[in-house]
Amino acid sequence: MTATVSSTGIDSVLNETRTFPPRRAAELGMPRWHIASPEEYHALHRRSIEDPEGFWGGIAQELHWFKPWKKVLAWNPPDAKWFDGAKTNLCYNCVDRQVIQGHGDDVAILWEGEPMPGGEPEVRRLTYKYLQQQTARLANALKSLGVKKGDVVTVYMGMVPELAIAMLACARIGAAHSIIFGGFSAQAIVDRVQDAKSNVIITADGAWRRGSIVPLKANVDAACADLQKANAPVDHVIVLRRCGNEVAWHPERDKWLGDLLADAPDHCPCEHMDAEDMLFLLYTSGSTGKPKGVLHTTGGYMVYTYLTSKYVFNLIPDCGQVLWCTADIGWVTGHSYIVYGILPNRVTSFMYEGAPNQPDPARFWDIIERHKITQFYTAPTAIRAFMKWGDQHVAKHDLSSLQVLGSVGEPINPEAWMWYHRMIGREKCPIVDTWWQTETGGQMITPLPGVTATKPGSCTLPFFGVDAAILDEQGNEQPHNTGGLLAIRKPWPSMLRGIYGDRQRYIDTYWSTFKVKGNKPANCPSPYYLAGDSSRRDADGYFWIMGRVDDVINVAGHRLGTMEVESALVAHDAVVEAAVVGMPHEIKGTGIAAFVTLAPTHQPTDEKASDKLKESLRAHVSQEIGAIAKPDMIRFTDALPKTRSGKIMRRLLRSIAAGDTSVTQDTTTLEDLSVLAKLQENDES
Ligand code: PRX
């Protein structure tokens, strides 16, 4: 399912005709579906588009506000203000509100650690009451270190409950968090800490991953040393003791989390936050330059993630629901659908620390059976890995607790969809294939269980308030089944409010493509949000996402800028120039192919030396960015195909990486045709 952009539009190569009608809620052990019929969906959707203020103002009443808003929406493209003038606190809505309403003893977070060979699984049940106390303690501890409203706290941890506590504690006192995925390297920490001007890091000694310890504290130490040299010192590093591994200690800077919590009072009032106050930064890849700090604010994000959680997963309190979103909290999926959208719905959010195949490939199914998981939300790359590991691991477990299955992160191929439906969903559970992005904050195009008939590979229809369309580059709507650019034509509550510290990049990246006539404020070329994805819409109005249109690749459901991997490669002594593109990959969906030009002094003399150098380049990228960015294929080449103006022609490299030896695309702008011929001749990897 790839998209190729040419002057004639975007070609779609998928033709899937199967349809699966919704099932009755009772068949899945649920009292009801929140939205009962397609008619109700269409009527509500229409209303949400025609009267967004009435719609969202009504929904927001389901949550707690210290002070009501003056206006639901003020839209001055590309700047939206939602619930302007209102005061609220997201930690209060996740935690305190549940305690105050008498549900303090309900389990908010159910957690399972990874280690288990030979032993019992390590399980923790964190009630809403306990969560309230712990977030209050950590909030007080942060305050005692001088953290205040508006500061940015960096969090770099494994999947432990303290990660959720850290984010909630920040929200409680109005500090923004910037969570860095625990699989990223020291360099990634340096870039993000510096960009966010953060001087407090919360981390752990280590994190368990497939039986080994990821040295989180050591990575933070290395990052802090670099930051010190760069004149951006980190004042405080708070360390959770999780794995018990030895760590270096800087007494003037480092503090054990356990000590801080033990000393801090367990009462801390929630800061009254403006609806438009910053809630968090989350760094994501762009097509050029450094990662961008996507900025989300409080009120709109809270309302939107609450409502999507409720309707997309059909959450109903007091029905024994346990939702498991398998993403790491370091990605937006974990922010929105492990913590912020789920807890205000007062169901249990399940968190797992480790790898899906530790100690064996049945771990996930074992977890679902033991914890009676009802909502299971994962990524296509994981589903493909499960398929490869074999049905026998699934078959020996009872998965009958499952009610709704979800998919996110990349287009799900119909084969994986069918396997998910048959093997995990017992041909009963609705599959919600949810399209969204770090920037959108919450799910945007998605089936609603019990309402939307699903088609394998389609994320189906827009959620309430989402005016999604397929446009050509002039902003005209494309006819059915014609590929184009996926755009959102109206603001929605959880949209990003900017890129931290880079206003121009915000405008250029998301708001500059369309020259829309009318309603065009002087400071913004277009009031339409451009997602950077290509898509088509079928005759039923269903969306089929075809992939990214820019130089960003989506590996195993995570966006990586080719530019970042290229910079890492070029930083290696042996490399003069590098171009990175996506290529088809059986498990990851998209793998990374790197075309590398070597310095004359580093030319390998034989195949063995060549392999060794490739391995060293892979290790180097892993060191610079993280294992996730390691190229799957490296090809040495004397030159890269370039345009006359010197731009690398990545689309040609994409075809070559896909094994296509007879590139038939337009090569008229290519400066030196012999470069292409050489690359085509030589298809070793
Ligand atoms: O290309 C789309 C793809 O993932 C991109 C967003 O990546 P990120 O910001 O890392 O967030 C991932 C989790 C929300 C999108 O631009 N994508 C995400 N979900 C889907 C998808 N592509 C197709 N179908 C999906 N369900």
mmCIF file of C-alpha atoms and ligand atoms in Angstrom, residues 284 331-333 377 380 407-412 433-440 445 457 459 531-533 545-548 554 557-559, ligand 1:
data_model
loop_
_atom_site.group_PDB
_atom_site.id
_atom_site.type_symbol
_atom_site.label_atom_id
_atom_site.label_comp_id
_atom_site.label_asym_id
_atom_site.label_seq_id
_atom_site.Cartn_x
_atom_site.Cartn_y
_atom_site.Cartn_z
ATOM 1 C CA THR A 284 8.483 14.364 16.634
ATOM 2 C CA TRP A 331 4.804 8.367 22.098
ATOM 3 C CA VAL A 332 1.642 10.411 21.766
ATOM 4 C CA THR A 333 -0.488 7.263 21.748
ATOM 5 C CA TYR A 377 -4.974 -1.136 21.253
ATOM 6 C CA PRO A 380 0.178 -3.078 12.785
ATOM 7 C CA SER A 407 -4.874 -0.332 15.569
ATOM 8 C CA VAL A 408 -2.742 2.793 15.237
ATOM 9 C CA GLY A 409 0.485 4.138 13.850
ATOM 10 C CA GLU A 410 0.470 3.192 10.176
ATOM 11 C CA PRO A 411 -1.868 1.764 7.585
ATOM 12 C CA ILE A 412 -2.814 -1.789 8.534
ATOM 13 C CA ASP A 433 -8.286 1.451 12.913
ATOM 14 C CA THR A 434 -7.562 4.942 14.193
ATOM 15 C CA TRP A 435 -5.759 7.514 12.046
ATOM 16 C CA TRP A 436 -4.156 10.406 13.876
ATOM 17 C CA GLN A 437 -0.828 12.069 14.628
ATOM 18 C CA THR A 438 1.279 13.566 17.388
ATOM 19 C CA GLU A 439 0.038 16.924 16.137
ATOM 20 C CA THR A 440 -3.653 16.032 16.250
ATOM 21 C CA ILE A 445 -10.523 9.275 11.523
ATOM 22 C CA GLY A 457 -7.273 -1.367 5.681
ATOM 23 C CA CYS A 459 -9.675 3.965 8.972
ATOM 24 C CA ALA A 531 -1.417 16.351 7.728
ATOM 25 C CA GLY A 532 1.467 15.376 5.440
ATOM 26 C CA ASP A 533 -0.295 12.122 4.509
ATOM 27 C CA ILE A 545 -4.468 6.342 4.136
ATOM 28 C CA MET A 546 -1.702 5.748 1.636
ATOM 29 C CA GLY A 547 1.371 7.010 3.519
ATOM 30 C CA ARG A 548 3.468 10.095 4.082
ATOM 31 C CA ASN A 554 7.109 5.609 9.356
ATOM 32 C CA GLY A 557 4.514 2.980 13.653
ATOM 33 C CA HIS A 558 7.028 5.641 14.607
ATOM 34 C CA ARG A 559 7.864 8.634 12.511
HETATM 35 O O1 PRX B 1 1.238 8.606 8.404
HETATM 36 C C1 PRX B 1 0.281 8.553 9.429
HETATM 37 C C2 PRX B 1 0.580 7.376 10.334
HETATM 38 O O2 PRX B 1 1.385 7.876 11.374
HETATM 39 C C3 PRX B 1 1.587 9.283 11.224
HETATM 40 C C4 PRX B 1 1.613 9.947 12.562
HETATM 41 O O3 PRX B 1 2.708 9.497 13.272
HETATM 42 P P1 PRX B 1 2.907 9.921 14.792
HETATM 43 O O4 PRX B 1 2.788 11.390 14.922
HETATM 44 O O5 PRX B 1 4.182 9.287 15.238
HETATM 45 O O6 PRX B 1 1.697 9.314 15.558
HETATM 46 C C5 PRX B 1 1.462 7.937 15.532
HETATM 47 C C6 PRX B 1 0.320 7.594 16.454
HETATM 48 C C7 PRX B 1 -0.858 8.460 16.390
HETATM 49 C C8 PRX B 1 0.430 9.723 10.375
HETATM 50 O O7 PRX B 1 0.703 10.955 9.735
HETATM 51 N N1 PRX B 1 -0.626 6.786 10.911
HETATM 52 C C9 PRX B 1 -1.030 6.848 12.187
HETATM 53 N N2 PRX B 1 -2.148 6.104 12.363
HETATM 54 C C10 PRX B 1 -2.468 5.579 11.170
HETATM 55 C C11 PRX B 1 -1.511 6.015 10.230
HETATM 56 N N3 PRX B 1 -1.579 5.682 8.940
HETATM 57 C C12 PRX B 1 -2.612 4.905 8.549
HETATM 58 N N4 PRX B 1 -3.556 4.431 9.383
HETATM 59 C C13 PRX B 1 -3.530 4.735 10.695
HETATM 60 N N5 PRX B 1 -4.462 4.232 11.507
#
